[in-house]
Amino acid sequence: MGITITCFAFILLVQHGIIINAKSVPKFPAILIFGDSTVDTGNNNYISTIFQGNHRPYGENFPGRIPTGRFSDGKLVPDFLASMLGIKEFIPPFLQPDLSNHDVLTGVSFASAGSGYDDLTTTASKVIPMSDQIKYFEQYIQKLQLIIGEEKAQKLVSGALVVVSAGTNGFIFNFYDIPTRRHQYNITGYQDFLQSLLQNFVEDLYNLGVRNMLVAGLPPVGCLPIQITAKSPFMRKCIKQENFEAQSYNVKLATLLKQIQDALLGSNILYSDSYHPFMHMINHPKKYGFLKTRRGCCGSGTYEAGPLCNKHRPVCKNASEYLFWDSIHPGESAYQHLSNMAMKKLHHHKLSHSKNH
């Protein structure tokens, strides 16, 4: 499942000023999404894994109250982002069998809940590794070429906005809670290992024609309810060490992405700081209408997620008062607040995707 609330591409947009009003929105032809559960709009529905969100109470506040496979009570950042950019209202999963030509032409999500840059992350969960998301992207390009031809397909990919949001699962599944990688690396070494894999991923996207990327950093991992339950079940305080390590990872990532952009001709690779905006919601909850920030709305809110957040678990009366929907994932209200922050703070930024047309 994982949270890279860094999937908060909005924050990325906030920093780099991609939107300020409808007239200043760049005309991206499509939006393409890679990563984990924070941006998986339903791909895990179509694979054999227990990491699924296609059952109640997930989707309780989604239009039609439909559990779509999104790990939240409603829409995710990709949906809000696509709407804000004037592309479409919802991002479908690539594995959805009845994708229309319009769905393909305007963008899909390749993300898979439980995924991460480290393939060890997906060994037990049997979800789609980031490396396989690249393979699905290659299939997507083939579909595009069948619909609009090779030249127009290349133009669409180079002009599309690509959001990459992953990383948290690697630390939770492989380092903090299940310390497999701690036998090989200290925290600095594991951060560098993950970022080398991230660099390979970004370069693979570039080699397939992608030019405009928003790459999300880590959220305050130590403030996820499930991490608080594991390390501070009685006091229910954020785990300072995990948050500190998330921040150090992000500092290195921001530097790395600038270096990658400088090395890849014509690329625009923007870093998203999700950490500080997310901490602002935790530290100033009333400003955003939240009453609970250290437990989720589903069940006790301390450990339930995925199969454990199910129709047999009670849910809170008002999900908008909870920063988290379950013990890992934010609720739709949190995502909506982030979009509002983006709209207030953004200044127009001329992404050089226009040079690719």
Coordinates of C-alpha atoms in Angstrom, one line a residue:
M1 CA 0.0 0.0 0.0
G2 CA 2.4 2.6 1.0
I3 CA 2.1 6.2 1.0
T4 CA 4.1 8.5 -0.9
I5 CA 1.9 11.3 -0.1
T6 CA 4.6 12.7 -2.1
C7 CA 2.2 11.7 -4.7
F8 CA 1.2 15.2 -3.9
A9 CA 2.1 16.4 -7.3
F10 CA 0.1 19.4 -6.3
I11 CA 2.9 20.5 -4.0
L12 CA 5.3 20.0 -6.8
L13 CA 3.0 22.3 -8.8
V14 CA 2.8 24.7 -6.0
Q15 CA 6.6 25.1 -5.9
H16 CA 7.0 25.5 -9.6
G17 CA 4.0 27.5 -10.3
I18 CA 2.3 25.5 -13.0
I19 CA -1.2 26.9 -12.3
I20 CA -2.7 30.1 -11.1
N21 CA -6.0 30.2 -12.9
A22 CA -7.6 28.5 -15.9
K23 CA -6.0 30.7 -18.4
S24 CA -2.5 30.0 -17.2
V25 CA -2.9 26.2 -17.2
P26 CA -0.4 24.6 -19.6
K27 CA -2.1 22.6 -22.3
F28 CA -0.8 19.1 -21.4
P29 CA -2.4 16.7 -23.8
A30 CA -2.3 13.9 -21.2
I31 CA -1.3 13.0 -17.6
L32 CA 0.5 9.7 -16.9
I33 CA 1.0 8.3 -13.4
F34 CA 3.5 5.9 -11.9
G35 CA 4.0 4.8 -8.3
D36 CA 2.2 3.3 -5.3
S37 CA -1.2 3.3 -3.6
T38 CA -1.4 7.1 -3.3
V39 CA -1.7 7.2 -7.1
D40 CA -3.1 3.7 -7.9
T41 CA -6.6 4.4 -9.3
G42 CA -7.4 0.7 -9.5
N43 CA -4.7 -1.4 -11.2
N44 CA -4.5 -3.8 -8.3
N45 CA -8.2 -4.7 -9.0
Y46 CA -6.9 -6.7 -12.0
I47 CA -4.0 -8.6 -10.4
S48 CA -3.9 -11.4 -7.7
T49 CA -3.0 -9.6 -4.5
I50 CA -4.5 -8.9 -1.1
F51 CA -3.4 -5.2 -1.6
Q52 CA -6.8 -4.0 -3.0
G53 CA -9.1 -1.2 -2.2
N54 CA -12.1 -2.3 -4.4
H55 CA -14.4 -3.1 -1.4
R56 CA -16.3 -1.0 1.1
P57 CA -15.8 1.2 2.9
Y58 CA -13.3 2.5 0.3
G59 CA -14.9 4.9 -2.1
E60 CA -17.6 6.0 0.4
N61 CA -17.3 9.6 -0.8
F62 CA -16.5 8.8 -4.4
P63 CA -19.2 9.7 -6.9
G64 CA -21.8 7.0 -6.7
R65 CA -20.2 5.7 -3.5
I66 CA -18.3 3.2 -5.6
P67 CA -15.2 1.4 -4.3
T68 CA -13.0 1.8 -7.4
G69 CA -9.7 0.4 -6.0
R70 CA -8.5 3.8 -4.9
F71 CA -7.1 3.6 -1.3
S72 CA -9.2 6.5 0.0
D73 CA -12.8 7.5 0.7
G74 CA -12.9 9.4 -2.6
K75 CA -10.7 10.9 -5.3
L76 CA -6.9 10.8 -5.3
V77 CA -4.4 13.5 -6.3
P78 CA -4.2 12.3 -9.9
D79 CA -7.9 12.9 -10.3
F80 CA -7.8 16.3 -8.8
L81 CA -4.7 17.2 -10.8
A82 CA -6.2 16.1 -14.1
S83 CA -9.3 18.2 -13.3
M84 CA -7.3 21.2 -12.4
L85 CA -5.3 20.9 -15.6
G86 CA -8.4 20.7 -17.6
I87 CA -7.7 17.3 -18.9
K88 CA -10.5 15.1 -17.4
E89 CA -12.2 14.4 -14.1
F90 CA -10.8 10.9 -13.3
I91 CA -7.7 9.0 -14.2
P92 CA -8.4 5.4 -15.1
P93 CA -6.1 2.5 -14.3
F94 CA -4.1 1.2 -17.3
L95 CA -5.2 -2.4 -16.6
Q96 CA -8.9 -1.5 -16.8
P97 CA -10.1 -3.8 -19.7
D98 CA -12.6 -1.4 -21.2
L99 CA -10.4 1.7 -21.7
S100 CA -11.7 3.9 -24.5
N101 CA -9.5 5.7 -27.0
H102 CA -10.2 8.9 -25.1
D103 CA -9.0 7.3 -21.9
V104 CA -5.8 6.3 -23.6
L105 CA -5.2 9.6 -25.3
T106 CA -5.7 11.7 -22.2
G107 CA -3.8 9.5 -19.8
V108 CA -3.9 6.6 -17.3
S109 CA -2.3 5.4 -14.1
F110 CA 0.2 2.6 -14.1
A111 CA 0.7 2.8 -10.4
S112 CA 0.2 -0.2 -8.1
A113 CA -0.6 -0.1 -4.4
G114 CA 2.3 -1.7 -2.4
S115 CA 4.9 -0.9 -5.1
G116 CA 8.2 0.9 -4.8
Y117 CA 11.6 1.4 -6.5
D118 CA 13.1 -1.6 -4.6
D119 CA 11.8 -4.8 -6.2
L120 CA 12.0 -6.5 -2.8
T121 CA 9.0 -4.3 -1.8
T122 CA 6.8 -6.3 -4.1
T123 CA 8.1 -9.8 -3.5
A124 CA 5.6 -10.6 -0.8
S125 CA 2.8 -8.4 -1.9
K126 CA 2.8 -9.6 -5.5
V127 CA 1.9 -6.2 -6.8
I128 CA 3.3 -4.5 -9.9
P129 CA 6.9 -3.5 -9.5
M130 CA 8.0 -0.1 -10.8
S131 CA 10.1 -2.0 -13.4
D132 CA 6.9 -3.6 -14.7
Q133 CA 5.1 -0.3 -14.8
I134 CA 7.7 0.7 -17.4
K135 CA 6.8 -2.4 -19.4
Y136 CA 3.1 -1.4 -19.2
F137 CA 4.0 2.1 -20.4
E138 CA 5.7 0.5 -23.4
Q139 CA 2.4 -1.3 -24.2
Y140 CA 0.5 2.0 -23.7
I141 CA 2.8 3.7 -26.3
Q142 CA 1.9 0.9 -28.7
K143 CA -1.8 1.5 -28.1
L144 CA -1.3 5.2 -28.8
Q145 CA 0.5 4.5 -32.0
L146 CA -2.4 2.3 -33.2
I147 CA -4.8 5.1 -32.4
I148 CA -3.0 8.2 -33.7
G149 CA 0.1 7.0 -35.5
E150 CA 3.7 6.9 -34.4
E151 CA 4.6 10.6 -34.9
K152 CA 1.5 11.9 -33.0
A153 CA 2.1 9.3 -30.3
Q154 CA 5.6 10.5 -29.8
K155 CA 4.4 14.1 -29.6
L156 CA 1.7 13.2 -27.1
V157 CA 4.2 11.4 -24.8
S158 CA 6.7 14.3 -24.9
G159 CA 4.0 16.8 -24.1
A160 CA 2.3 14.8 -21.4
L161 CA 2.7 15.6 -17.7
V162 CA 4.2 12.5 -15.9
V163 CA 3.8 12.1 -12.1
V164 CA 6.1 9.7 -10.3
S165 CA 5.2 9.0 -6.6
A166 CA 6.9 6.2 -4.7
G167 CA 9.5 5.5 -2.1
T168 CA 7.6 5.2 1.2
N169 CA 6.9 1.5 0.9
G170 CA 10.6 0.7 0.6
F171 CA 11.3 2.2 4.0
I172 CA 8.3 0.7 5.7
F173 CA 8.4 -2.8 4.2
N174 CA 12.2 -3.2 3.9
F175 CA 13.8 -1.1 6.5
Y176 CA 11.7 0.1 9.4
D177 CA 9.0 -2.6 10.1
I178 CA 10.6 -5.5 8.3
P179 CA 14.3 -4.9 8.5
T180 CA 15.5 -7.0 5.6
R181 CA 17.6 -4.2 4.0
R182 CA 19.0 -3.2 7.4
H183 CA 21.2 -6.2 7.1
Q184 CA 22.8 -4.7 4.0
Y185 CA 22.6 -1.0 4.4
N186 CA 22.5 1.7 7.1
I187 CA 19.9 4.4 6.5
T188 CA 22.2 6.6 4.3
G189 CA 23.1 3.6 2.2
Y190 CA 19.5 2.5 1.7
Q191 CA 18.5 6.1 0.7
D192 CA 21.3 6.1 -1.9
F193 CA 20.3 2.7 -3.1
L194 CA 16.6 3.7 -3.6
Q195 CA 17.7 6.9 -5.3
S196 CA 19.9 5.1 -7.8
L197 CA 16.9 3.0 -8.7
L198 CA 14.8 6.1 -9.0
Q199 CA 17.4 7.6 -11.3
N200 CA 17.2 4.5 -13.5
F201 CA 13.4 4.8 -13.6
V202 CA 13.5 8.4 -14.6
E203 CA 16.0 7.7 -17.3
D204 CA 13.9 4.9 -18.6
L205 CA 10.9 7.2 -18.9
Y206 CA 13.1 9.8 -20.7
N207 CA 14.3 7.2 -23.2
L208 CA 10.7 6.3 -24.0
G209 CA 10.0 9.9 -24.9
V210 CA 8.9 11.5 -21.6
R211 CA 10.1 15.1 -21.0
N212 CA 7.9 16.6 -18.2
M213 CA 8.1 14.9 -14.9
L214 CA 7.0 15.6 -11.4
V215 CA 8.8 13.4 -8.9
A216 CA 7.6 13.3 -5.4
G217 CA 9.7 13.0 -2.3
L218 CA 8.8 11.3 1.0
P219 CA 6.0 12.4 3.3
P220 CA 6.5 12.5 7.1
V221 CA 6.7 8.7 7.3
G222 CA 6.8 8.8 11.1
C223 CA 3.4 10.4 11.2
L224 CA 1.5 7.7 9.4
P225 CA -0.9 6.2 11.9
I226 CA 0.4 2.7 11.3
Q227 CA 3.9 3.8 12.1
I228 CA 2.7 5.6 15.2
T229 CA 0.9 2.4 16.3
A230 CA 4.1 0.3 15.8
K231 CA 6.4 2.7 17.7
S232 CA 4.3 4.9 19.9
P233 CA 0.9 3.1 20.5
F234 CA 0.1 4.8 23.8
M235 CA 1.4 8.4 23.4
R236 CA 0.5 8.4 19.7
K237 CA 3.3 10.8 18.7
C238 CA 5.0 11.0 15.4
I239 CA 8.3 9.1 15.2
K240 CA 10.9 11.9 15.0
Q241 CA 13.7 9.7 13.7
E242 CA 11.7 8.4 10.7
N243 CA 10.6 12.0 9.9
F244 CA 14.2 13.2 10.1
E245 CA 15.3 10.5 7.7
A246 CA 12.5 11.3 5.3
Q247 CA 13.7 14.9 5.3
S248 CA 17.3 13.9 4.6
Y249 CA 16.1 11.7 1.8
N250 CA 14.2 14.6 0.3
V251 CA 17.2 16.9 0.4
K252 CA 19.3 14.4 -1.5
L253 CA 16.5 13.8 -3.9
A254 CA 16.0 17.4 -4.8
T255 CA 19.7 17.7 -5.6
L256 CA 19.7 14.5 -7.6
L257 CA 16.7 15.5 -9.7
K258 CA 18.4 18.7 -10.7
Q259 CA 21.5 16.8 -11.7
I260 CA 19.4 14.4 -13.8
Q261 CA 17.6 17.2 -15.5
D262 CA 20.9 18.9 -16.4
A263 CA 22.1 15.6 -17.9
L264 CA 18.9 14.9 -20.0
L265 CA 18.6 17.3 -22.8
G266 CA 15.2 19.0 -23.1
S267 CA 13.9 17.4 -19.8
N268 CA 11.9 19.2 -17.1
I269 CA 12.1 17.2 -13.9
L270 CA 10.5 18.9 -10.9
Y271 CA 10.8 17.9 -7.3
S272 CA 7.7 17.8 -5.1
D273 CA 8.1 18.7 -1.4
S274 CA 5.2 16.9 0.2
Y275 CA 6.8 16.7 3.6
H276 CA 6.3 20.3 4.8
P277 CA 2.8 20.9 3.5
F278 CA 1.7 17.7 5.0
M279 CA 3.3 18.5 8.3
H280 CA 1.5 21.9 8.2
M281 CA -1.8 20.0 8.1
I282 CA -0.7 17.9 11.1
N283 CA 0.5 20.8 13.1
H284 CA -2.4 23.2 12.3
P285 CA -5.4 20.8 11.8
K286 CA -8.1 23.2 12.7
K287 CA -7.1 25.4 9.8
Y288 CA -8.1 22.6 7.5
G289 CA -11.1 21.4 9.4
F290 CA -9.4 18.3 10.8
L291 CA -10.1 16.9 14.3
K292 CA -8.0 13.8 14.0
T293 CA -4.6 13.6 12.5
R294 CA -3.0 10.5 14.1
R295 CA -5.6 7.9 13.4
G296 CA -7.7 7.1 10.3
C297 CA -11.4 7.1 9.8
C298 CA -11.7 3.4 9.1
G299 CA -12.1 1.1 12.1
S300 CA -9.9 2.1 15.0
G301 CA -7.8 4.0 12.6
T302 CA -4.6 2.6 14.1
Y303 CA -3.8 -0.4 11.9
E304 CA -6.6 -1.0 9.4
A305 CA -5.7 -0.7 5.7
G306 CA -6.4 -2.7 2.6
P307 CA -8.1 -6.0 3.5
L308 CA -8.3 -5.0 7.2
C309 CA -10.3 -1.9 6.3
N310 CA -13.5 -3.7 5.2
K311 CA -17.3 -3.6 5.4
H312 CA -17.2 -5.2 8.9
R313 CA -15.2 -2.2 10.3
P314 CA -17.1 0.9 11.5
V315 CA -16.1 4.1 9.9
C316 CA -16.2 7.6 11.4
K317 CA -19.3 9.8 10.9
N318 CA -17.5 12.5 9.0
A319 CA -14.4 11.5 7.0
S320 CA -13.6 15.2 6.2
E321 CA -12.6 15.7 9.9
Y322 CA -9.9 13.0 9.6
L323 CA -6.6 13.7 7.8
F324 CA -6.3 10.0 7.2
W325 CA -8.9 7.6 5.7
D326 CA -7.2 4.4 6.9
S327 CA -4.0 3.8 8.9
I328 CA -1.8 4.6 5.9
H329 CA -3.6 6.7 3.3
P330 CA -5.0 10.3 3.4
G331 CA -8.6 11.0 2.9
E332 CA -10.1 12.8 -0.1
S333 CA -10.4 15.9 2.1
A334 CA -6.7 16.1 2.6
Y335 CA -6.1 15.8 -1.1
Q336 CA -8.6 18.5 -1.7
H337 CA -7.0 20.8 0.8
L338 CA -3.7 20.3 -1.0
S339 CA -5.3 21.2 -4.3
N340 CA -6.7 24.4 -2.8
M341 CA -3.2 25.3 -1.5
A342 CA -1.8 24.8 -5.0
M343 CA -4.4 27.1 -6.5
K344 CA -3.7 29.8 -4.1
K345 CA 0.1 29.7 -4.2
L346 CA 0.9 28.8 -7.8
H347 CA 2.4 31.2 -10.3
H348 CA 2.6 30.5 -13.9
H349 CA 5.6 28.4 -14.9
K350 CA 6.4 27.9 -18.5
L351 CA 7.4 24.2 -18.7
S352 CA 9.5 23.7 -21.8
H353 CA 7.2 20.9 -22.8
S354 CA 6.1 23.6 -25.3
K355 CA 9.4 23.2 -27.1
N356 CA 8.5 19.6 -27.9
H357 CA 5.6 20.6 -30.1

